[in-house]
Coordinates of C-alpha atoms in Angstrom, one line a residue:
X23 CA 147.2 -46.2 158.4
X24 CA 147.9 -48.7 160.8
X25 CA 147.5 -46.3 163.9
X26 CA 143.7 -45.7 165.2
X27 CA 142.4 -42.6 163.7
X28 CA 142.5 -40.4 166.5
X29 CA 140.8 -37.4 165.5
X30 CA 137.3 -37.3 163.7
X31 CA 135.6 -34.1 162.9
X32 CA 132.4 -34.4 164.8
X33 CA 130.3 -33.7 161.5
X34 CA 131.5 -36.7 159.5
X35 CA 130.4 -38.8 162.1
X36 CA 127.4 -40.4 160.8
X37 CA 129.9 -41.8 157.9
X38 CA 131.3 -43.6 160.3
X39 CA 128.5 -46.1 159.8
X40 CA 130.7 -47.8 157.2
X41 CA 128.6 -50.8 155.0
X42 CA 131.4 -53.5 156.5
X43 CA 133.5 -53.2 153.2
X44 CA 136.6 -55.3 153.3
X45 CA 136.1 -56.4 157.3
X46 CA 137.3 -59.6 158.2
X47 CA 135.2 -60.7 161.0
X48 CA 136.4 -63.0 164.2
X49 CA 132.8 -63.2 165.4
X50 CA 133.1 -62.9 169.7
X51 CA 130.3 -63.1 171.6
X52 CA 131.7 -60.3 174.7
X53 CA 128.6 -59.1 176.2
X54 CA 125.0 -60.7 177.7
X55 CA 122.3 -61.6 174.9
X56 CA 119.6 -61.1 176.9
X57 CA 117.2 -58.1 176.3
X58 CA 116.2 -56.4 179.5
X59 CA 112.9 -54.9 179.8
X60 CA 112.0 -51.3 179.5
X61 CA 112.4 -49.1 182.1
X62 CA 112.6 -45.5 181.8
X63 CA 112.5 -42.2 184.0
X64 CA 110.9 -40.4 181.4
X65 CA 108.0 -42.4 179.7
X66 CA 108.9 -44.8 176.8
X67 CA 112.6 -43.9 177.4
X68 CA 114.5 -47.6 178.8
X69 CA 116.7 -46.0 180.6
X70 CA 118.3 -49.2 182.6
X71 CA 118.3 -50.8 179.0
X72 CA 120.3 -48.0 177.9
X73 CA 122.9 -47.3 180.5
X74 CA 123.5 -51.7 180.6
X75 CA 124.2 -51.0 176.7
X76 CA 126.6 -48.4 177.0
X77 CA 128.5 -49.5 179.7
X78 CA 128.8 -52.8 177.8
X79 CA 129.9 -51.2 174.8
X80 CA 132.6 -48.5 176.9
X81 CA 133.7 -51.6 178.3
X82 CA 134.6 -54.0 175.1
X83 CA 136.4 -50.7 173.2
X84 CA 138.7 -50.3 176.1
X85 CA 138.8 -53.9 176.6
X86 CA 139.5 -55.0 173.2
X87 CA 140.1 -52.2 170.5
X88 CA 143.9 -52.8 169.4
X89 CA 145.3 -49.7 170.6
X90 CA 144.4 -48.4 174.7
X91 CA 141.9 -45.6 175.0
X92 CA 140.3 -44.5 178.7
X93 CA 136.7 -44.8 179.0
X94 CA 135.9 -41.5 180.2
X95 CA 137.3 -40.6 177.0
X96 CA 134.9 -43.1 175.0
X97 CA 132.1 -41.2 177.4
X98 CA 133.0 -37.9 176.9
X99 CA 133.4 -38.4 172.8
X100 CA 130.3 -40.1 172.7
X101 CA 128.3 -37.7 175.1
X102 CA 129.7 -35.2 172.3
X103 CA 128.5 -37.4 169.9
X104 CA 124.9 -36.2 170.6
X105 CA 125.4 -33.5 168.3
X106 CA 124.4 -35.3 165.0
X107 CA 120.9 -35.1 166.7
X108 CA 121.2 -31.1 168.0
X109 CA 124.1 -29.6 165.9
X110 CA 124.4 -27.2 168.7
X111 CA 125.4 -29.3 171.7
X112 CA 128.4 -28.1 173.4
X113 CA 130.6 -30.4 176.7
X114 CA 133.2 -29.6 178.5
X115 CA 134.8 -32.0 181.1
X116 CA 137.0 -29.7 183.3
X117 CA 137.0 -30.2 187.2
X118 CA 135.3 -33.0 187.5
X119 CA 132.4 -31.7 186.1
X120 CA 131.1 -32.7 182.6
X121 CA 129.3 -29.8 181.8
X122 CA 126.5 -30.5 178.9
X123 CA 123.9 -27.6 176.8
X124 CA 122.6 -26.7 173.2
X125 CA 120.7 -23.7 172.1
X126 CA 117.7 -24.8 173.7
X127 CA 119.1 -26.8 176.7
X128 CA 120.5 -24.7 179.7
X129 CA 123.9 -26.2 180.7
X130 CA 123.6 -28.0 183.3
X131 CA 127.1 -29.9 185.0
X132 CA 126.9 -33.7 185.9
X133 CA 129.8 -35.3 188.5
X134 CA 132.4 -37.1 186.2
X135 CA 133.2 -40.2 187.8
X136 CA 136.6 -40.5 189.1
X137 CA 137.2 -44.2 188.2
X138 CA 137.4 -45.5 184.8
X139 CA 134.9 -48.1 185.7
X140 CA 132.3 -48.8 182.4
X141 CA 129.4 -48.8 185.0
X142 CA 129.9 -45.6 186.3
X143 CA 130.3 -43.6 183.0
X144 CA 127.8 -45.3 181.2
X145 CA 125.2 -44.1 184.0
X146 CA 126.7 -40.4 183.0
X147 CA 126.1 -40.7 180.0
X148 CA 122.5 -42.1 180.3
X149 CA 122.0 -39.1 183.0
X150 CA 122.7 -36.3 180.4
X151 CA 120.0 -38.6 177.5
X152 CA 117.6 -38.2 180.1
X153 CA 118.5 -34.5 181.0
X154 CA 118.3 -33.7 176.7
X155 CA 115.2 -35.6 176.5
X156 CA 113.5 -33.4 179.3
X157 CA 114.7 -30.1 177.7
X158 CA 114.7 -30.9 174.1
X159 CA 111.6 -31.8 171.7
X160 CA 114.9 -32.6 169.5
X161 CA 115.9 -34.8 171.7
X162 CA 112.3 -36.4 173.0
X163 CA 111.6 -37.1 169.3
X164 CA 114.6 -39.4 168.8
X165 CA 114.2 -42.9 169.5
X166 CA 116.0 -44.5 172.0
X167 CA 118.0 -46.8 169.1
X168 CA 118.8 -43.1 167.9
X169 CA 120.3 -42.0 171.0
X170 CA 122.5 -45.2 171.6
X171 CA 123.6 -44.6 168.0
X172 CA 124.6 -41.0 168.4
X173 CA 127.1 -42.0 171.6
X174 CA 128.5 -45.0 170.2
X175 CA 129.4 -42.8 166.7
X176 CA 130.8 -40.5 169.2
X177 CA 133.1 -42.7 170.9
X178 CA 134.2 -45.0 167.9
X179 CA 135.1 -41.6 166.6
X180 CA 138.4 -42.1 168.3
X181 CA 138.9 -45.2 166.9
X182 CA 139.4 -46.4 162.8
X183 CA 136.9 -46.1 159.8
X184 CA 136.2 -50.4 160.5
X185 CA 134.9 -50.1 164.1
X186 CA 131.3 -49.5 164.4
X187 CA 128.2 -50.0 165.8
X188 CA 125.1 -51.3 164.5
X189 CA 121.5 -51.6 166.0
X190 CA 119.5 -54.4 166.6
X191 CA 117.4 -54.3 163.2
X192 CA 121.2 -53.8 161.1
X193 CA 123.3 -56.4 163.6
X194 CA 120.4 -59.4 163.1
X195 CA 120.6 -58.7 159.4
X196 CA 124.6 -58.9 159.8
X197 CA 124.5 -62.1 162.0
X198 CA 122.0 -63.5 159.1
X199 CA 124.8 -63.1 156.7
X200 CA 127.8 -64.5 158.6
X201 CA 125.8 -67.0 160.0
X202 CA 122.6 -68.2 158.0
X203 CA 118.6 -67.7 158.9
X204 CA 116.0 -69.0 159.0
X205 CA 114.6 -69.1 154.8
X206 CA 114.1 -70.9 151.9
X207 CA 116.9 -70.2 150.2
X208 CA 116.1 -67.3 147.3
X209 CA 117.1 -64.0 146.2
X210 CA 114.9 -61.6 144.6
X211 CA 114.1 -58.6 142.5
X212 CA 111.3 -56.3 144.4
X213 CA 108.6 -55.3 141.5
X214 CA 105.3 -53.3 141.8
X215 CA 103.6 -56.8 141.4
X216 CA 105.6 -58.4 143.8
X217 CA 108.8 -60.2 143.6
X218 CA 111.1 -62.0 141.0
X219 CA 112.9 -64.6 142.1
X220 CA 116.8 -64.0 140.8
X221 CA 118.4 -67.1 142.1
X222 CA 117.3 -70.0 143.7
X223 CA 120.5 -70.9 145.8
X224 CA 121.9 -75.0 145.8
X225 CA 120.4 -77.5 148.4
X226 CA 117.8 -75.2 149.3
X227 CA 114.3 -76.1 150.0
X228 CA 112.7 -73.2 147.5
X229 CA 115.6 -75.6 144.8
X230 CA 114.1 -78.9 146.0
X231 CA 110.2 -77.7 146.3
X232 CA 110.5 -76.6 142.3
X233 CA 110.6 -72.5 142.7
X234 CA 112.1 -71.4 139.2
X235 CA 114.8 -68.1 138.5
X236 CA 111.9 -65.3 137.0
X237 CA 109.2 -67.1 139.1
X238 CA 107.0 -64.1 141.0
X239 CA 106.1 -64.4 144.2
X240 CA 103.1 -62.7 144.5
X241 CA 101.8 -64.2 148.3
X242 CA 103.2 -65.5 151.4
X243 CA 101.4 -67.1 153.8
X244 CA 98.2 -65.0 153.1
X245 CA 100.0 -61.8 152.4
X246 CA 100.0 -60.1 148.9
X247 CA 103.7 -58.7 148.3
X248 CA 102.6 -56.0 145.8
X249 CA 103.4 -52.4 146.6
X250 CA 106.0 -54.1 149.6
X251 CA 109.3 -52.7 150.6
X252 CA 112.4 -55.1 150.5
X253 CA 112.5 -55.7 154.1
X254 CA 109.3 -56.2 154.6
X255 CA 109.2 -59.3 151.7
X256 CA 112.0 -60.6 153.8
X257 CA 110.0 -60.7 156.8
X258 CA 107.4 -62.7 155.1
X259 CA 109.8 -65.1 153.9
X260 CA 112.0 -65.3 156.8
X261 CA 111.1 -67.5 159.5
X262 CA 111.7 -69.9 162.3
X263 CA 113.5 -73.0 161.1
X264 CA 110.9 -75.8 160.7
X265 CA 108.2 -73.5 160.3
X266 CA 106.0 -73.2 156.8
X267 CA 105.7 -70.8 153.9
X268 CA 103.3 -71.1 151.7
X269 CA 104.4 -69.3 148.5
X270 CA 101.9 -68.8 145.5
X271 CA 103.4 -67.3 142.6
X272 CA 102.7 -66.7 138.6
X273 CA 104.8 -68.3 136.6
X274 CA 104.9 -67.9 132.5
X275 CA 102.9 -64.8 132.7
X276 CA 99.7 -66.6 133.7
X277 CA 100.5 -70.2 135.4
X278 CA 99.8 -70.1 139.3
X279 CA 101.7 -72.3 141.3
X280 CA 101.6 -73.2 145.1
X281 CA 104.0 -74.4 148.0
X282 CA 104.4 -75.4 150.8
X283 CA 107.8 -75.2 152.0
X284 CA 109.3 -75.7 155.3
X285 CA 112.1 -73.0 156.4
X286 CA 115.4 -74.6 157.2
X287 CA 118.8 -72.9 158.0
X288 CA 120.0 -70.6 154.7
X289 CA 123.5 -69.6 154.8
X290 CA 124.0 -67.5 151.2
X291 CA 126.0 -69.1 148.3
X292 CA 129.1 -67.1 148.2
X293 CA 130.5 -70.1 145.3
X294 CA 130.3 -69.8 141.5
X295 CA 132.2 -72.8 140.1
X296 CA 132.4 -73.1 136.0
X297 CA 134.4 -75.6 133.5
X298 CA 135.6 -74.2 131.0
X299 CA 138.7 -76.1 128.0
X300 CA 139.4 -78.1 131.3
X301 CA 140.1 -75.2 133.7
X302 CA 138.0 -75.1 136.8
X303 CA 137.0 -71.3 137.5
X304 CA 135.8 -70.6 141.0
X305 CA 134.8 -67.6 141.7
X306 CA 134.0 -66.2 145.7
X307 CA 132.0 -62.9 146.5
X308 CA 132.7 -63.4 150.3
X309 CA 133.6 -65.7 152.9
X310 CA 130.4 -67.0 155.4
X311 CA 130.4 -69.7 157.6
X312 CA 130.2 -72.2 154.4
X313 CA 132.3 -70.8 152.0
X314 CA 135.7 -73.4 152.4
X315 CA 133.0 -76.0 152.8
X316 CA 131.2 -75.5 149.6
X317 CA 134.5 -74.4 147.5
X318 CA 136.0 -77.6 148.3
X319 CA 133.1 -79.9 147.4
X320 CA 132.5 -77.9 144.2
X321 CA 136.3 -78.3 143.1
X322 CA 136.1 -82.1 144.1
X323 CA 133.1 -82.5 142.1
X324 CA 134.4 -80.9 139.5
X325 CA 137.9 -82.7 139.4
X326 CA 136.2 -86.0 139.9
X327 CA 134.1 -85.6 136.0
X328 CA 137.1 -83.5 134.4
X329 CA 139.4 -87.1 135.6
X330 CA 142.9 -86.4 134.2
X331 CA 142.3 -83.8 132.2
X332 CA 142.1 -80.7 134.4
X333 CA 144.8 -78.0 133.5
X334 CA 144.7 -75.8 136.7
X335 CA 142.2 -74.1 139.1
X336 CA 141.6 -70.1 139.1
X337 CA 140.5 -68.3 142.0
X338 CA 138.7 -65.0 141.3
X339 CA 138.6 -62.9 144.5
X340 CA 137.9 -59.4 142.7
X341 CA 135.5 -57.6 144.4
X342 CA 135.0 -60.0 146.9
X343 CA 135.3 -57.7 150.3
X344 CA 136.1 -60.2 152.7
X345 CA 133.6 -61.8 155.7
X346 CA 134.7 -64.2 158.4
X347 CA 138.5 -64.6 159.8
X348 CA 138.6 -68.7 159.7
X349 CA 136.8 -69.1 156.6
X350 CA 139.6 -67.2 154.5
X351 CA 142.3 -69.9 156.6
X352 CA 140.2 -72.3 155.5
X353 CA 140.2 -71.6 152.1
X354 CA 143.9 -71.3 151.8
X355 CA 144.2 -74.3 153.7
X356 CA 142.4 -76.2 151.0
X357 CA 145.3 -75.7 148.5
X358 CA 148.6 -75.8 151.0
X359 CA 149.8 -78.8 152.7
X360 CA 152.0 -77.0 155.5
X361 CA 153.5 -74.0 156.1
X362 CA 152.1 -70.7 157.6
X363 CA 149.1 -68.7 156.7
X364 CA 148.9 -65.9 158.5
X365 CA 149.8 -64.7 161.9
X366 CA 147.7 -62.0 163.8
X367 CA 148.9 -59.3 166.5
X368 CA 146.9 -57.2 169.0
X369 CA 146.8 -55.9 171.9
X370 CA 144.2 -58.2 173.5
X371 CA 146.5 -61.7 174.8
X372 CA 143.2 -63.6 172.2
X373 CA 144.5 -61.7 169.6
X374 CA 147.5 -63.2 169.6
X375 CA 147.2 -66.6 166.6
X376 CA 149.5 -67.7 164.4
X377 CA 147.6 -69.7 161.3
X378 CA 149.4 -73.2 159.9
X379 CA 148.2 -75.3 156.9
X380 CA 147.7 -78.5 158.1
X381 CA 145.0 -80.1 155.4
X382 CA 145.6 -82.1 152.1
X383 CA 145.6 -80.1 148.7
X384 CA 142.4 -80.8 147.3
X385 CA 143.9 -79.8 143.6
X386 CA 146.5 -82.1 143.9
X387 CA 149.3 -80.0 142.7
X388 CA 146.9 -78.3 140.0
X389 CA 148.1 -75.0 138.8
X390 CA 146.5 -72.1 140.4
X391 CA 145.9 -68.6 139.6
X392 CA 144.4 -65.9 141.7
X393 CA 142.9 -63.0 140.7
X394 CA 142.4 -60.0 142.7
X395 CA 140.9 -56.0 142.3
X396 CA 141.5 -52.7 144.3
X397 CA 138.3 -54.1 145.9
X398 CA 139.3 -57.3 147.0
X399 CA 139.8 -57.1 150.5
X400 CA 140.8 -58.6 154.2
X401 CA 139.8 -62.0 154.5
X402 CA 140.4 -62.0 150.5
X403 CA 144.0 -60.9 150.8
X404 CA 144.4 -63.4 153.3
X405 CA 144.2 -65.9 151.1
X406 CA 145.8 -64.3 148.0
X407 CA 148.8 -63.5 150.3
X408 CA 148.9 -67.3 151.3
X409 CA 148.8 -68.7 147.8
X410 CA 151.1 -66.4 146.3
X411 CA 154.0 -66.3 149.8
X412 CA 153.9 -70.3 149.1
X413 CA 154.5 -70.0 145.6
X414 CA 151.1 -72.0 144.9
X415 CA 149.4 -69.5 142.9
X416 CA 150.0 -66.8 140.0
X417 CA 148.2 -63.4 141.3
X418 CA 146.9 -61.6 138.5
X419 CA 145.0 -57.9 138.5
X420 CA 146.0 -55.3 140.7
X421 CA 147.1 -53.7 144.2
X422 CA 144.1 -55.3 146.6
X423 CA 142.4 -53.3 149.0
X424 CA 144.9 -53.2 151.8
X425 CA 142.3 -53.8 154.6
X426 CA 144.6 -56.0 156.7
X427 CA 143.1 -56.0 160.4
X428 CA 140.7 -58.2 162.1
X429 CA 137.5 -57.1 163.4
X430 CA 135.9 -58.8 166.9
X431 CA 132.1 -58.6 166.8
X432 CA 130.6 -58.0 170.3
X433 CA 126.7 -58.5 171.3
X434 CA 125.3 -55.5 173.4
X435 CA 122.3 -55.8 175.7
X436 CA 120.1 -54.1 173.5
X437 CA 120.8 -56.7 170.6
X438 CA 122.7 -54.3 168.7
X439 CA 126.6 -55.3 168.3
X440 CA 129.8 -53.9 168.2
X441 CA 132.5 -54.2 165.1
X442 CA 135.9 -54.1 167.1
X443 CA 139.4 -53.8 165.3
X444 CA 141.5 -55.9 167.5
X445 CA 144.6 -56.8 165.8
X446 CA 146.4 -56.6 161.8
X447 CA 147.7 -59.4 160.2
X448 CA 150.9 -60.5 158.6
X449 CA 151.8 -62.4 155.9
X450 CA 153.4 -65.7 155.8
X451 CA 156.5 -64.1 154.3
X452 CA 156.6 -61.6 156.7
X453 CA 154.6 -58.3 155.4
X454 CA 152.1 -56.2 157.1
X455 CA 149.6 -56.0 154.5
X456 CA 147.4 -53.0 156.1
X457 CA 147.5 -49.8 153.7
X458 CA 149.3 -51.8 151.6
X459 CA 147.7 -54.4 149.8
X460 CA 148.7 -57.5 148.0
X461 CA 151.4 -57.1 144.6
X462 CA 150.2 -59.2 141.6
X463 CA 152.7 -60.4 140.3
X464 CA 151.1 -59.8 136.5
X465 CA 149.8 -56.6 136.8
X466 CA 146.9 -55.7 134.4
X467 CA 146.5 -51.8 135.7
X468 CA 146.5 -49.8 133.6
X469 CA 147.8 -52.7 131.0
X470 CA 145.4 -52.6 128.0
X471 CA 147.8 -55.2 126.0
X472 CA 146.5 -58.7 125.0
X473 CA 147.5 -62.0 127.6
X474 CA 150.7 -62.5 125.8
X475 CA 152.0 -59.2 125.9
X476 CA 151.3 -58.2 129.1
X477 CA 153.1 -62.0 130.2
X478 CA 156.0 -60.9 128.5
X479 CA 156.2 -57.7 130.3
X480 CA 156.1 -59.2 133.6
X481 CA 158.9 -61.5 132.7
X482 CA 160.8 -58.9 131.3
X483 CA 160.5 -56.4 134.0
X484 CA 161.5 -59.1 136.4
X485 CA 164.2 -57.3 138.0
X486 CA 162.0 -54.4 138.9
X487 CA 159.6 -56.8 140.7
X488 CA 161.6 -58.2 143.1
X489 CA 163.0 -55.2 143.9
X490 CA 159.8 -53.7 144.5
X491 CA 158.4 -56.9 146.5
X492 CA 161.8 -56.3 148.6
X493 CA 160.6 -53.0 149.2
X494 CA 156.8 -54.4 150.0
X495 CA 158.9 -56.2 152.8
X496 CA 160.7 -53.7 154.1
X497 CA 158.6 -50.8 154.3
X498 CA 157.6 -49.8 157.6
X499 CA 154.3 -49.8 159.0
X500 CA 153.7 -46.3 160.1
X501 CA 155.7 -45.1 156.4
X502 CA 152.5 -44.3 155.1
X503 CA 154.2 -42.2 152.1
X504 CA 156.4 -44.9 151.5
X505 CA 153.5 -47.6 151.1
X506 CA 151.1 -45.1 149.3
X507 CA 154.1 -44.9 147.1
X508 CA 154.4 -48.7 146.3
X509 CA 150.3 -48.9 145.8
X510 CA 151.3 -47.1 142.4
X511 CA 153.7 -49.4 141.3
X512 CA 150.4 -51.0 140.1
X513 CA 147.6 -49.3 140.8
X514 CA 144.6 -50.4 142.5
X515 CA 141.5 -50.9 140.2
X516 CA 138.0 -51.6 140.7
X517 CA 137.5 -52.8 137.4
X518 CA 137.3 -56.8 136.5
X519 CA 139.1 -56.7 133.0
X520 CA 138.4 -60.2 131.1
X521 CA 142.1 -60.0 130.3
X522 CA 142.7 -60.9 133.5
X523 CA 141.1 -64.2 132.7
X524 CA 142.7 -64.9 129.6
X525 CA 145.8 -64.1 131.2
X526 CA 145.1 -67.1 134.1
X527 CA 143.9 -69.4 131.1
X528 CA 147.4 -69.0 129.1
X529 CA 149.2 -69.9 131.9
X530 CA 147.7 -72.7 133.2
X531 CA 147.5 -74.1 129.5
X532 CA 151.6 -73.7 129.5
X533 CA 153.4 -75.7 132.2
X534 CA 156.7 -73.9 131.9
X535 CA 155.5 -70.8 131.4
X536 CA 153.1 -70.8 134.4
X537 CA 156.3 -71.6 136.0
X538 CA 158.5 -69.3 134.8
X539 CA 155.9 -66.9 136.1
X540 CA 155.7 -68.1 139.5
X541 CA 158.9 -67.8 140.1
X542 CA 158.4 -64.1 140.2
X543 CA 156.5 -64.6 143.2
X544 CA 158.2 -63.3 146.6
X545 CA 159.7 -66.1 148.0
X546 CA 159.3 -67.3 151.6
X547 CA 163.1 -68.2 152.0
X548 CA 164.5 -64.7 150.9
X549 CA 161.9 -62.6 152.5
X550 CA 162.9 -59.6 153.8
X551 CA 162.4 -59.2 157.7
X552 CA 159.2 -56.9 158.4
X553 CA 159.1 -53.5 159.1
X554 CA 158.9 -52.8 163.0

């Protein structure tokens, strides 16, 4: 799993288009922001726009995709690639010649650069769009977004399932998420009538302006919401920051309320902090630009009204999928005072890094536990890995996702962007976590026992633990058999079983055992060197 996927059949290419599960993002900005203007040989068609966009693109795979591939090849694969539109297309490239036809298209052969410059082959492969789009009705009915699509599914085709491209509409919508927008800071429930208000998110300007959870917004500035589609709500409610929404909705069944409220920058809460017999339970759906930030003031907060009499700190990760590179260092970094959290390796000399805790341990020595799913994943793991190689946290649940490479995100021309895998992580005790995953050390899959049993287990099965977190070490890379193999010794699950909790709560309300328990954690000094 941790080679590039080389070959694709042609016809699963539009799964390709992956939701962004379990990507860790290192958001790069490699290409021009600017939108050219139109201009097209054939009507409506932007045909500069379009060959600047897939040059751009040929050029940042070969450039920074972890393994070397030629960009003719990215060409040719994605001049193939127009076959999700005509399932007929045939190409050959064979004497310099890229010869290109479908049912209704007579073949017709186009020179094949003899360079492997970016320019050049993204001009071919504009060429044969225009050539489909003059022969096809096929091909003249798809948009221009459509076309761009098609190629760049054909070219990533070469690559793994977490490279990707996305359009302009899909990549703003990403870059909202990293990054924050322009909002007021709610999430919502679309009904015939409108839409409910779900959550009203902390130090927002909807919390500060009064909007209530169950509150329906029935107009925005003018415009009635009922019969509206999701996206087009968020329009409405999205804006410029600094600009004005005025919000009327019904409150109660039959109160109407107005506001005026002024947009500011919205980056989504991705925090949930509770207190519960002294335990501080955090739990994190994804990592965003503010996630360390708002984790550590909430567990301040928290520590500062609990005074002396907080037991230990639990970190829920299940289901979280991952998000943003530096925000899962940071996170770790919160809870370790020195030492290494992760190292990265690529091909690309940028994707060269090697992560050190540097920061003070906002717990203060707390007990920690960590809990973790089949669907926790990348920048999740990160920190998961950290905690438990330092011996600073208990991991509880089962095998994690595995997802351990980093993604570089690349802005195209046409606004669309590029999601890059550029290099795989390791572990600070030395393990290369892709296809792998992180080992709990109490594993609750398929474990249907009560906290205390399944405690006991652990401890008493101690001895086949460390010889299979030996084996986690050990196991080369490119074994996939071997590390498919290991992934059983406790299975991944996407389930998030409240014994998992109880489990965390027993331990951190038992000094010695919670440290009896750690101690079953793989240990930084006898790691076992990594597979090669």
């Amino acid at each position: 799993m941790l080679t590039a996927v080389n070959l694709i059949a042609r016809g699963k290419r539009a799964s390709k288009r992956i939701s962004g599960q379990a990507v860790v993002l290192l958001t790069l900005v490699l290409a021009s922001c600017v939108t050219h203007p139109p201009q097209s040989a054939d009507g409506d068609f932007p045909a500069a726009l379009t060959a600047t966009t897939l040059a751009s693109g040929f050029e940042q795979i070969s450039d920074r995709y972890i393994v070397p591939i030629p960009v003719s090849r990215l060409a040719i694969e994605g001049i193939r690639g127009l076959d999700t539109i005509d399932e007929t297309v045939t190409v050959e490239h064979k004497d310099g010649q890229i010869s290109f036809a479908a049912a209704t298209i007579s073949a017709k052969s186009f020179p094949a650069p003899d360079t492997e410059s970016s320019k050049d082959w993204g001009k071919v492969a504009t060429d044969v769009l225009l050539y489909a789009r003059q022969s096809s009705n096929k091909f003249l009915q798809a948009s221009s977004e459509d076309l761009i699509e098609a190629v760049f599914d054909g070219s990533l085709s070469v690559t793994d399932p977490y490279s990707r491209y996305a359009g302009a509409g899909a990549a703003q919508e990403n870059r909202a998420k990293r990054s924050g927008f322009g909002g007021i800071g709610i999430r919502i429930k679309v009904l015939p009538e409108g839409a409910r208000i779900t959550e009203v998110f902390d130090d927002s300007p909807a919390l500060s302006s009064g909007l209530r959870i169950d509150d329906i917004v029935a107009r925005v500035n003018g415009v009635g919401l009922a019969g509206k589609t999701r996206t087009e709500i968020r329009e409405l409610v999205r804006g410029g920051i600094g600009s004005i929404a005025d919000i009327i909705v019904l409150r109660n069944g039959n109160e109407t309320h107005a506001y005026s409220i002024k947009r500011e920058k919205v980056v989504a809460p991705t925090v949930k902090l509770v207190v519960e017999d002294n335990i501080i339970f955090a739990r994190i759906t994804g990592f965003n630009v503010r996630t360390a930030q708002r984790l550590a003031r909430k567990i301040t907060k928290a520590r500062a009204e609990l005074g002396g009499k907080a037991k230990g700190v639990i970190l829920d990760l299940r289901g979280n999928p991952g998000g943003i590179l530096d925000q899962a260092v940071k996170v770790a970094d919160l809870f370790l005072v020195k030492g290494k959290i992760l190292s990265t390796k690529g091909r690309h000399p940028s994707s060269l890094h090697e992560y050190e805790a540097g920061a003070n341990d906002i717990a203060a020595g707390l007990p920690m536990a960590v809990l973790i799913n089949g669907r926790s994943a990348s920048a999740a793991e990160i920190v998961a890995a950290a905690l438990q190689d330092h011996e600073r946290a208990v991991v509880i649940g089962s095998a994690s996702f595995g997802k351990g490479s980093v993604q570089s995100v690349g802005r195209l021309p046409n606004d669309g962007e590029l999601t890059l895998t550029w290099s795989r992580f390791v572990t600070p005790s030395g393990y290369i976590l892709h296809g792998l995953g992180v080992p709990p050390v109490v594993c609750t899959s398929p474990d249907t026992g009560n906290a205390s049993a399944i405690i006991a287990k652990a401890l008493a099965e101690s001895d086949r633990l460390n010889q299979t977190l030996d084996a986690w070490h050990s196991v080369k890379p490119e074994d996939s058999r071997a590390r498919d193999a290991l992934r059983t010794v406790c299975l991944a699950s996407n389930k998030r079983p409240q014994v998992d909790v109880e489990i965390a709560d027993t331990l951190l309300s038992d000094k010695a055992l919670y440290h009896r328990v750690l101690t079953l954690s793989p240990s930084m000094a006898s790691a076992a060197k990594p597979g090669s």
